[in-house]
Tab-separated table of C-alpha atoms and ligand atoms in Angstrom:
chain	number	residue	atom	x	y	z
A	1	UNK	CA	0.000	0.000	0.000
A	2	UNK	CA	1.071	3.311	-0.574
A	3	UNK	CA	1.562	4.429	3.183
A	4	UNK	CA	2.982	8.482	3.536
A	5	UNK	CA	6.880	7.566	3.229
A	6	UNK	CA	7.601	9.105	6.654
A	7	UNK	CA	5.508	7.058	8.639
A	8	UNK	CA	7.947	3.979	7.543
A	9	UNK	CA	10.000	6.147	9.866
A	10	UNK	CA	7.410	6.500	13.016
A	11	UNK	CA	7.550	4.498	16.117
A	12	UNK	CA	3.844	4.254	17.804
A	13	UNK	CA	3.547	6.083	21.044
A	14	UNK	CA	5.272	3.920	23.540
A	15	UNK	CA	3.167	3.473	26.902
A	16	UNK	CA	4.728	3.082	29.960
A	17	UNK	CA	4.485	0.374	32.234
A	18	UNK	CA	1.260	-0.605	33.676
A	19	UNK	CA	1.018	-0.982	37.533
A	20	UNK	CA	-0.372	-4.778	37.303
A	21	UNK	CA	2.623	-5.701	34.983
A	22	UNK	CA	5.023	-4.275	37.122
A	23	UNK	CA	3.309	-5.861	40.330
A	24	UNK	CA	3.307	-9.191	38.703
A	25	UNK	CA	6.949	-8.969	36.904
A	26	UNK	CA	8.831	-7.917	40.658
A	27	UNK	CA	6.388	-8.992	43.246
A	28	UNK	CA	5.343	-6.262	44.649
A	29	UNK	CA	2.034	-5.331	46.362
A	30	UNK	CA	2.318	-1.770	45.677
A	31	UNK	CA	3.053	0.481	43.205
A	32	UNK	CA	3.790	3.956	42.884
A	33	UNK	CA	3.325	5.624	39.342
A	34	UNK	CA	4.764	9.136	38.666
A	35	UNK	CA	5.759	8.753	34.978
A	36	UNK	CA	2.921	10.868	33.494
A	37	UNK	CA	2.706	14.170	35.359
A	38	UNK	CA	-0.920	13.037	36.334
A	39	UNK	CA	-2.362	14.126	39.507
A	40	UNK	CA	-1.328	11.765	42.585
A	41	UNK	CA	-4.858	13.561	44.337
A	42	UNK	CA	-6.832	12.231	41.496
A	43	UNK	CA	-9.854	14.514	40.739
A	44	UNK	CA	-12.154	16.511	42.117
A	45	UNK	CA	-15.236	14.587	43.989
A	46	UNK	CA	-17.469	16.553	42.148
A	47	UNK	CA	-16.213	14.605	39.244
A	48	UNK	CA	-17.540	11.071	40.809
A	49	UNK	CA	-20.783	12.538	42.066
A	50	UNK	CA	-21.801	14.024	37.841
A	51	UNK	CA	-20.403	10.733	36.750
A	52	UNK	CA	-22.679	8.844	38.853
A	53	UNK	CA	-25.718	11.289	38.330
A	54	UNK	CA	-24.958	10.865	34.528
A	55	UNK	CA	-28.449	10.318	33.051
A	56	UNK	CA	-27.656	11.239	29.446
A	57	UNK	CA	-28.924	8.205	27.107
A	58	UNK	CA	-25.690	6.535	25.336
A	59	UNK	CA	-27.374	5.964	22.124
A	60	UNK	CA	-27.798	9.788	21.260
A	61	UNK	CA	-24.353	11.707	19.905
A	62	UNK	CA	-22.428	14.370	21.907
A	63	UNK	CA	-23.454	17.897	22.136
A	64	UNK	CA	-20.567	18.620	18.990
A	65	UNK	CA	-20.229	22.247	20.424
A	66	UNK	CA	-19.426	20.929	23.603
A	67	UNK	CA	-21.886	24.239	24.720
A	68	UNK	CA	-22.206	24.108	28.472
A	69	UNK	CA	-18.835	23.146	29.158
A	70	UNK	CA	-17.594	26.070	26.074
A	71	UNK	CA	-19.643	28.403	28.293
A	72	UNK	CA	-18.337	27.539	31.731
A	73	UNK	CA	-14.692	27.490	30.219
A	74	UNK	CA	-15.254	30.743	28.718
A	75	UNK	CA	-16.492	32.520	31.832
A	76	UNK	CA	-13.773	31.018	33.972
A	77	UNK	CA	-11.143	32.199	31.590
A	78	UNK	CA	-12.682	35.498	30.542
A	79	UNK	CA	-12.481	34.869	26.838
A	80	UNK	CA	-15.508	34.786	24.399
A	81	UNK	CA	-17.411	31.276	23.644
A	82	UNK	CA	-15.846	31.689	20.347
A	83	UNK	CA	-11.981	32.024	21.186
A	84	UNK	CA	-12.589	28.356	22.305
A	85	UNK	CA	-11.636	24.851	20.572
A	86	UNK	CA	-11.916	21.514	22.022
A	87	UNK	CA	-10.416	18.815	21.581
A	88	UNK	CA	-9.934	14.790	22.637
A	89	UNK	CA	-7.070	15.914	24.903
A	90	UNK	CA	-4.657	18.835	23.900
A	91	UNK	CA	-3.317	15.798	22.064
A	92	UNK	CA	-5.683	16.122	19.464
A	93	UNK	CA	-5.376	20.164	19.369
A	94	UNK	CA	-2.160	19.634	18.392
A	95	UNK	CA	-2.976	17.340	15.976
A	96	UNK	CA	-5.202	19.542	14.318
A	97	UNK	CA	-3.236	22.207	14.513
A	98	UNK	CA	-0.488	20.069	12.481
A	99	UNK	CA	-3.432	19.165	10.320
A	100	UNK	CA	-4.454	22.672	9.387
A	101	UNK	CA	-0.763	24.237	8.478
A	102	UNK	CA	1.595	21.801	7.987
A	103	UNK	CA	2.155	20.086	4.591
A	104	UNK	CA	5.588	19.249	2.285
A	105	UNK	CA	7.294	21.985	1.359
A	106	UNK	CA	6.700	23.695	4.916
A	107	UNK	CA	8.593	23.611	8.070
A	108	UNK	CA	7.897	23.963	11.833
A	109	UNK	CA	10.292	25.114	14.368
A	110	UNK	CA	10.067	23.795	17.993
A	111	UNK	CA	12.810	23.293	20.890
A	112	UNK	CA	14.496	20.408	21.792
A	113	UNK	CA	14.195	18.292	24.016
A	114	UNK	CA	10.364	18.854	24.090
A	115	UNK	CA	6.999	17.514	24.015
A	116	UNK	CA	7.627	14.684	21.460
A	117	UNK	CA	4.007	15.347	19.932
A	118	UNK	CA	4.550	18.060	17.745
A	119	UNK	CA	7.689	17.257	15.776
A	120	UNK	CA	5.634	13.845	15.564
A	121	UNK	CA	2.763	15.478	13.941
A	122	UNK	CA	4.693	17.622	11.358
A	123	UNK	CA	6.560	14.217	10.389
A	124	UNK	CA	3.390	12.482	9.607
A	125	UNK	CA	2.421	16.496	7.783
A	126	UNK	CA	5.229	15.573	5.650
A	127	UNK	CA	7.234	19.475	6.309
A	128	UNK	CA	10.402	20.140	7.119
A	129	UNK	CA	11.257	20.019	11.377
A	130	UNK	CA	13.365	22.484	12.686
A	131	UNK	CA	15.049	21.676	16.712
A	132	UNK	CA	16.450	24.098	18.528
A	133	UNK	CA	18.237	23.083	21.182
A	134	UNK	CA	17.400	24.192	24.881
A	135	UNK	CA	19.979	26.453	26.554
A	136	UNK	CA	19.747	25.253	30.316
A	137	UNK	CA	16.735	23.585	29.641
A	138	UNK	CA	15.168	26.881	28.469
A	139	UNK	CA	14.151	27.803	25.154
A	140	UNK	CA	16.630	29.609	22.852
A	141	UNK	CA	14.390	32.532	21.616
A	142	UNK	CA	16.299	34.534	20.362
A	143	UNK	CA	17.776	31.257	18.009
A	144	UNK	CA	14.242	30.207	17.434
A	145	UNK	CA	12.761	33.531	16.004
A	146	UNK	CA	16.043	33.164	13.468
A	147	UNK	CA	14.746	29.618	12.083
A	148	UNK	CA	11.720	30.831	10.992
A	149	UNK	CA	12.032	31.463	7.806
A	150	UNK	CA	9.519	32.193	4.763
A	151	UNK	CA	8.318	28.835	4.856
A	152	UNK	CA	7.456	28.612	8.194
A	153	UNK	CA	3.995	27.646	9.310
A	154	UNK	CA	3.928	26.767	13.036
A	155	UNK	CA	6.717	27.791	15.980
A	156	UNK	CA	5.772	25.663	19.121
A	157	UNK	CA	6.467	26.409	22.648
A	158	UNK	CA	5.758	24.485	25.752
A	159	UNK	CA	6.258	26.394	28.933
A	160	UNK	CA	6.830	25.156	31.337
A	161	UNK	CA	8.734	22.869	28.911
A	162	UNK	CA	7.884	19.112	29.226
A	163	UNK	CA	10.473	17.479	30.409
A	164	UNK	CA	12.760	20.598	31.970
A	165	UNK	CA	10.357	22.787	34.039
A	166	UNK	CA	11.767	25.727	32.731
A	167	UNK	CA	9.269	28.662	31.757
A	168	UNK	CA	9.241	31.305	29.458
A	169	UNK	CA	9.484	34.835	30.856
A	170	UNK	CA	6.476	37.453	30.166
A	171	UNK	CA	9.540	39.787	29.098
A	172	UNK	CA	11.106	36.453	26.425
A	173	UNK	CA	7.437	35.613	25.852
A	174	UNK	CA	6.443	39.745	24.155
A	175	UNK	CA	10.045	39.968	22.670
A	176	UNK	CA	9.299	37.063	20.755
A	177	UNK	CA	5.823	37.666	19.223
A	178	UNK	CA	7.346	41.233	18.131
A	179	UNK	CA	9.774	38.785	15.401
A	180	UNK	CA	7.548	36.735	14.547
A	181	UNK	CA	5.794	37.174	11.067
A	182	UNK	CA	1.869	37.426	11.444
A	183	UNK	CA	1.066	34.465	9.015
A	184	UNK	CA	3.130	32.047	10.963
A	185	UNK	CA	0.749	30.487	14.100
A	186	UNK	CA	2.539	30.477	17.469
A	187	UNK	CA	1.503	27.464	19.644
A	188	UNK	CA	1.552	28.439	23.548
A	189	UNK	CA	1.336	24.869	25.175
A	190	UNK	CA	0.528	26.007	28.920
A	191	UNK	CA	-0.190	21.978	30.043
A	192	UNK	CA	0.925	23.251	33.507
A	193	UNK	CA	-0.546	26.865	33.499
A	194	UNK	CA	-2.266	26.055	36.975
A	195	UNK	CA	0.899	25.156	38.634
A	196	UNK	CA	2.853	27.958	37.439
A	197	UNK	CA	3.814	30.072	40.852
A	198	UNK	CA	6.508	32.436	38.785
A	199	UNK	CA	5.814	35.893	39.057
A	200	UNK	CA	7.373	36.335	36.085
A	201	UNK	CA	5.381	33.934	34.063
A	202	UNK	CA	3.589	35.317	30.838
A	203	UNK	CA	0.435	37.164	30.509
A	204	UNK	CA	-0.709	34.705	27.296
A	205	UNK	CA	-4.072	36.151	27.176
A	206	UNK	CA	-2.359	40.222	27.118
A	207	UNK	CA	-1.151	38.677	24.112
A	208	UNK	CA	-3.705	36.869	22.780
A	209	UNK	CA	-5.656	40.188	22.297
A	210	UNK	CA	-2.935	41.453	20.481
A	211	UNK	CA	-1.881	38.659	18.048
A	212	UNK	CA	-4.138	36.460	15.734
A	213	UNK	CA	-1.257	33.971	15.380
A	214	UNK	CA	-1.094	33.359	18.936
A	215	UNK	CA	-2.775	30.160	20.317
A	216	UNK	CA	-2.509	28.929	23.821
A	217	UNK	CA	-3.114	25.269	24.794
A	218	UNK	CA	-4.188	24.187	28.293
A	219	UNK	CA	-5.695	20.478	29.393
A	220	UNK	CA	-7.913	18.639	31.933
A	221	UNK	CA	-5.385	16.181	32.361
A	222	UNK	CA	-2.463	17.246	34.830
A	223	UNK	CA	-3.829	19.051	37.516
A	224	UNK	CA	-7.379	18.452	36.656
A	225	UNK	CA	-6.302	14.881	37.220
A	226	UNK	CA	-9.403	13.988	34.366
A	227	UNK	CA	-6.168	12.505	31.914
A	228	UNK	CA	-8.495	9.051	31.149
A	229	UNK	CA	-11.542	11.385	29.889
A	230	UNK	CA	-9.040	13.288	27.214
A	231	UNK	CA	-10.411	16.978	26.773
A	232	UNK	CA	-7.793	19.906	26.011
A	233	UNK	CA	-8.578	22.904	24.498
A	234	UNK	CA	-6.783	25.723	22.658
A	235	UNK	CA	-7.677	29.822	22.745
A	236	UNK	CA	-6.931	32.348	20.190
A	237	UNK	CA	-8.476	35.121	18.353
A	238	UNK	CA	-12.196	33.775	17.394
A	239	UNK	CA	-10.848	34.241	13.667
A	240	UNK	CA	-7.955	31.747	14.279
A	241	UNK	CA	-10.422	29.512	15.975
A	242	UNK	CA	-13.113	29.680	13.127
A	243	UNK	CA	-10.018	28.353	10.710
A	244	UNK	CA	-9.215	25.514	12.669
A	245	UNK	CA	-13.269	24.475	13.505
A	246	UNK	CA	-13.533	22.822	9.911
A	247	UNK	CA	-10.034	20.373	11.085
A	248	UNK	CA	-11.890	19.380	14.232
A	249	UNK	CA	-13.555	15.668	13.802
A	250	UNK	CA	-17.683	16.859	14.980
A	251	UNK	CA	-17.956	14.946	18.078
A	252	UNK	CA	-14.630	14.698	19.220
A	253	UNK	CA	-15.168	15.375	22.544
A	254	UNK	CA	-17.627	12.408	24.400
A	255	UNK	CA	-20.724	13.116	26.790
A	256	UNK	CA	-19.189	11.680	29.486
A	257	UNK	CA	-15.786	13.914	29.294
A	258	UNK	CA	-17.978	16.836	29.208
A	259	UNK	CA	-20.069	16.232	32.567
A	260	UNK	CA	-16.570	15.201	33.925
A	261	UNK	CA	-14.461	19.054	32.581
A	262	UNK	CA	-17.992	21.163	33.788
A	263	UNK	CA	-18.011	19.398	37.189
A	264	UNK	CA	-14.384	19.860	37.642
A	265	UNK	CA	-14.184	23.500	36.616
A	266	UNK	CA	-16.900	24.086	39.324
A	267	UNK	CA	-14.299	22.700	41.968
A	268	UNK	CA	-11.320	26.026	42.250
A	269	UNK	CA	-10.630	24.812	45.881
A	270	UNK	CA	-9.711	21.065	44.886
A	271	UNK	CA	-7.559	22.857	42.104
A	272	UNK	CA	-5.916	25.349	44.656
A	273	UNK	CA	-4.867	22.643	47.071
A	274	UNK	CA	-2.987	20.579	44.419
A	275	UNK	CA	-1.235	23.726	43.559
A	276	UNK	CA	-0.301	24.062	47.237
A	277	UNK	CA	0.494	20.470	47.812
A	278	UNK	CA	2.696	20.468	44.512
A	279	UNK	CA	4.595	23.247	45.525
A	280	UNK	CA	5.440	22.154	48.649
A	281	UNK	CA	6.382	18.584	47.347
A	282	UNK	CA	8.869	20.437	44.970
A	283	UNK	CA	10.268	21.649	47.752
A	284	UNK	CA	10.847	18.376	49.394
A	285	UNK	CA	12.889	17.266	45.736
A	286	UNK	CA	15.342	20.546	46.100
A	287	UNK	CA	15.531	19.711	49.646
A	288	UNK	CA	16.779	16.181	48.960
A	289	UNK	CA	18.763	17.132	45.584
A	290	UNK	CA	20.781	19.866	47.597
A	291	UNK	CA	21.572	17.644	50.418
A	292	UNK	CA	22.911	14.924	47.967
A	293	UNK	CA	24.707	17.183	45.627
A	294	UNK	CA	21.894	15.950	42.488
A	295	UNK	CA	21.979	18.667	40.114
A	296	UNK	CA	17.950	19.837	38.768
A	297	UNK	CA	15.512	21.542	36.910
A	298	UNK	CA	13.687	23.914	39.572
A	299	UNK	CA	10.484	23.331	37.925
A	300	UNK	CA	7.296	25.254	37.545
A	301	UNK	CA	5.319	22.048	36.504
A	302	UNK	CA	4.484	19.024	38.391
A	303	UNK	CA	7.127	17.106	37.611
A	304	UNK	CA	11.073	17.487	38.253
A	305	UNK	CA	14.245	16.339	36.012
A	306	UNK	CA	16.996	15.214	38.321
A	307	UNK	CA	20.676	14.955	36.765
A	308	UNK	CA	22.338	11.437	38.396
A	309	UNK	CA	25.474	11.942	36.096
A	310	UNK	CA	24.647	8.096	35.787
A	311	UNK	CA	22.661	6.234	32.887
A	312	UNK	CA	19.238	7.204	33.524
A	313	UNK	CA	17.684	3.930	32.349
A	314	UNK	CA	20.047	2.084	35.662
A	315	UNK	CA	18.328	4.601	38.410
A	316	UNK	CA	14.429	4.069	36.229
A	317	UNK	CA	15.210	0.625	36.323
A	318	UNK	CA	16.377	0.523	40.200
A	319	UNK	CA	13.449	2.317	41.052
A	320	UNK	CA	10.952	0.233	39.098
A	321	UNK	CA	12.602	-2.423	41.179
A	322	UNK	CA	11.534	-0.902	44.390
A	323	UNK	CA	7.666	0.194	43.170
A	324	UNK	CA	8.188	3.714	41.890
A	325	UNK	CA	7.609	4.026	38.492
A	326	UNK	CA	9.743	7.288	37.206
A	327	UNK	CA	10.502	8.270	33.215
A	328	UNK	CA	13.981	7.689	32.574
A	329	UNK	CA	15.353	11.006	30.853
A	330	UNK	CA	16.923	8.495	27.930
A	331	UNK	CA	13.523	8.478	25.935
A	332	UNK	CA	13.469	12.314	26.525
A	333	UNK	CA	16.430	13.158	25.413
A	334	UNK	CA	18.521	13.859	28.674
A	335	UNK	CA	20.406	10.440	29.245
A	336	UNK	CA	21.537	10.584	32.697
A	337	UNK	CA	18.527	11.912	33.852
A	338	UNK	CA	15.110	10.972	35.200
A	339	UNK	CA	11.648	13.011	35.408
A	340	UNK	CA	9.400	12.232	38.217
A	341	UNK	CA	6.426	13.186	38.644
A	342	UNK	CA	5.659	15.047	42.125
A	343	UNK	CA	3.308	12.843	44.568
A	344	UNK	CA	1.705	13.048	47.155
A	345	UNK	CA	4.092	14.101	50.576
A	346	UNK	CA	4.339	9.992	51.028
A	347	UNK	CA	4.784	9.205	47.792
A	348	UNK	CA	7.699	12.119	47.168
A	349	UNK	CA	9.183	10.504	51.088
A	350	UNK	CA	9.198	6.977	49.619
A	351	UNK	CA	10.847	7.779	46.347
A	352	UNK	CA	13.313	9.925	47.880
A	353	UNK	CA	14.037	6.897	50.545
A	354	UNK	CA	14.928	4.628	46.995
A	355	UNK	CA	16.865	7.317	45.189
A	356	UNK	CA	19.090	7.508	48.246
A	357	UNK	CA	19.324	3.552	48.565
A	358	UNK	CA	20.698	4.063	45.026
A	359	UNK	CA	23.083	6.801	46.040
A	360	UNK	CA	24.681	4.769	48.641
A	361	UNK	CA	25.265	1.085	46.128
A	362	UNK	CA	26.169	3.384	43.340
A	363	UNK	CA	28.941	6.100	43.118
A	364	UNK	CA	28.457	8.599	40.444
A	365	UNK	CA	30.687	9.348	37.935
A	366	UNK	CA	31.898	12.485	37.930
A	367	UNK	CA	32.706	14.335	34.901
B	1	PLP	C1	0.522	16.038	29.079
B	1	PLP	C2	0.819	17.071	28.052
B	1	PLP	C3	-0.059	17.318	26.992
B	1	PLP	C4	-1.181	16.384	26.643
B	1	PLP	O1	-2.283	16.595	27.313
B	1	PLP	P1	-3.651	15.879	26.919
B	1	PLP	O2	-4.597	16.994	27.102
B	1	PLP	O3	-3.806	14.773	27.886
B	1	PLP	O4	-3.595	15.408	25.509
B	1	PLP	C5	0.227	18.348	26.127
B	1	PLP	N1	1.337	19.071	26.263
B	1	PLP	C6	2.223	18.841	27.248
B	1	PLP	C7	3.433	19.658	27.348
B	1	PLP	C8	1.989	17.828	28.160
B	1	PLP	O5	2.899	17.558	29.100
């Protein structure tokens, strides 16, 4: 068949382990996963009680306009209903986004190491990919806004980047849209926005007002903790929105996700204590890492890269041993690293306790 010659090139997503497998494969009762960056306090309760009280019939299609939860989200962000797209996780935002702009002959510029899914996309588009690397785990602006070039469709940025932590100032952030041409589309991937406690951190929506090729992407699935539902959305101008609509499949977003994002939205207090609970459990990483000389990424996500000037698959692999699941940095392009996602004050206390059983059998290797 005659398959798009770059997806001979494409690896499928790769899960990571599930808990049951690892249970079964080291004996162990219990398992503790922070691999994804989902929320170790789960989700709001109000999200149980609408799932329960569910009552729509499961023969009849989604509301395609998504138009409760379109109006909640727009009042809670103070945008218009029509500055709003939905999607099947910001997964799928991005995809349509890729969708929408990117073809061969075009390129895309995006850091690197980054979130893996939009250079993924604008393979399977067929354009050109343009990486520029991360100074200090931030992104190279300045080096970015030079790569675009007339060809250009789409310049992503993910702050805080997935997997460094690092944000982009307000200052970088304005600098930035000033060089960048007005037909090529910025993509402001705020996954974390709601963790965010920089000062600094960028006004998106200041912008937004200003630029039509500006749009930013936020989910339900880190702090929300509503990742198995999948609903992201992206805002922009309502003109950039109204030329991505016709990309967007109609009912992309299910019945079920939509009770579960309204519900959640209605719970700011639930949200507010994660925030709280995250920050503090950061804390408790620098803590450790400064005691035991571990060079980091202070993070403004809910997750944390931790240099072990070791091979980061040897300290995933000796924690996966011990029941703590982690992402080894190898897949994510920082080799003697690992990212783990910040738990609950236990979990962060337990993982800590293994990390340091792996600092005493193994000495690093300086460099
Ligand atoms: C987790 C994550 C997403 C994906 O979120 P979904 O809404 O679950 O698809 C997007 N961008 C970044 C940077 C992420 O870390």
């Amino acid at each position: 068949m005659r398959w798009k010659e770059q997806l001979l090139e494409l690896k499928p997503y790769q899960p990571g382990k599930s808990i049951n497998e690892v249970k079964r494969q080291y004996g162990l009762a219990e398992i503790v996963k922070l691999a994804s960056n989902e929320n170790p306090f789960g989700s709001s309760d109000r999200v149980k009680t609408a799932i329960a009280d569910f009552n729509g019939q499961f023969s009849i299609y989604p509301d395609g306009y998504a138009t409760e939860l379109r109006s909640k989200l727009a009042n809670h962000l103070g945008v218009k209903e029509n500055q709003l797209i939905l999607g099947n996780g910001s997964d799928e935002i991005i995809q349509m986004i890729a969708r929408g702009l990117l073809s061969p002959g075009t390129n895309t510029v995006m850091a690197v190491p980054t979130f893996p899914q939009y250079k993924h996309n604008g393979i399977i588009e067929g354009c050109d990919i343009k990486e520029i690397p991360l100074v200090n785990g931030a992104h190279d602006l300045a080096a970015m806004a030079v790569a675009i070039d007339a060809s250009t469709s789409i310049v992503w940025l993910c702050s805080p980047n997935n997997p460094t932590g690092i944000h982009i100032t307000d200052e970088e952030l304005t600098n930035f849209m000033a060089k960048v041409p007005e037909d090529v589309l910025v993509v402001l991937d705020e996954a974390y926005f709601e963790y965010v406690t920089a000062e600094d951190y960028h006004d998106s929506f200041q912008l937004l007002n200003r630029y039509k090729n500006l749009i930013v992407l936020r989910t339900f699935s880190k702090i929300y903790g509503l990742a198995s539902f999948r609903v992201g959305y992206g805002i922009a101008n309502e003109e950039t929105i109204a030329a991505l609509e016709p990309v967007r499949e109609p009912f992309n977003v299910n019945s079920l996700a939509q009770a579960a994002a309204i519900a959640a939205l209605d719970d700011q207090e639930f949200i507010e204590k994660c925030k709280m609970a995250n920050s503090a459990g950061l804390q408790q990483f620098y803590q450790f890492c400064d005691q035991a000389g571990l060079e980091y990424y202070p993070s403004q996500g809910n997750f944390i890269l931790i240099d072990f000037n070791a091979d980061g698959q040897d300290v995933f692999q000796f924690l996966l041993e011990r029941g703590y699941i982690v992402r080894s940095g190898k897949a994510l392009g920082f080799p003697s690293c690992v990212r783990i996602t910040v738990g609950s004050m236990e979990q962060n206390t337990g993982v800590i306790e293994a990390i340091k059983e792996y600092l005493r059998v193994h000495t690093p290797i300086s460099n």
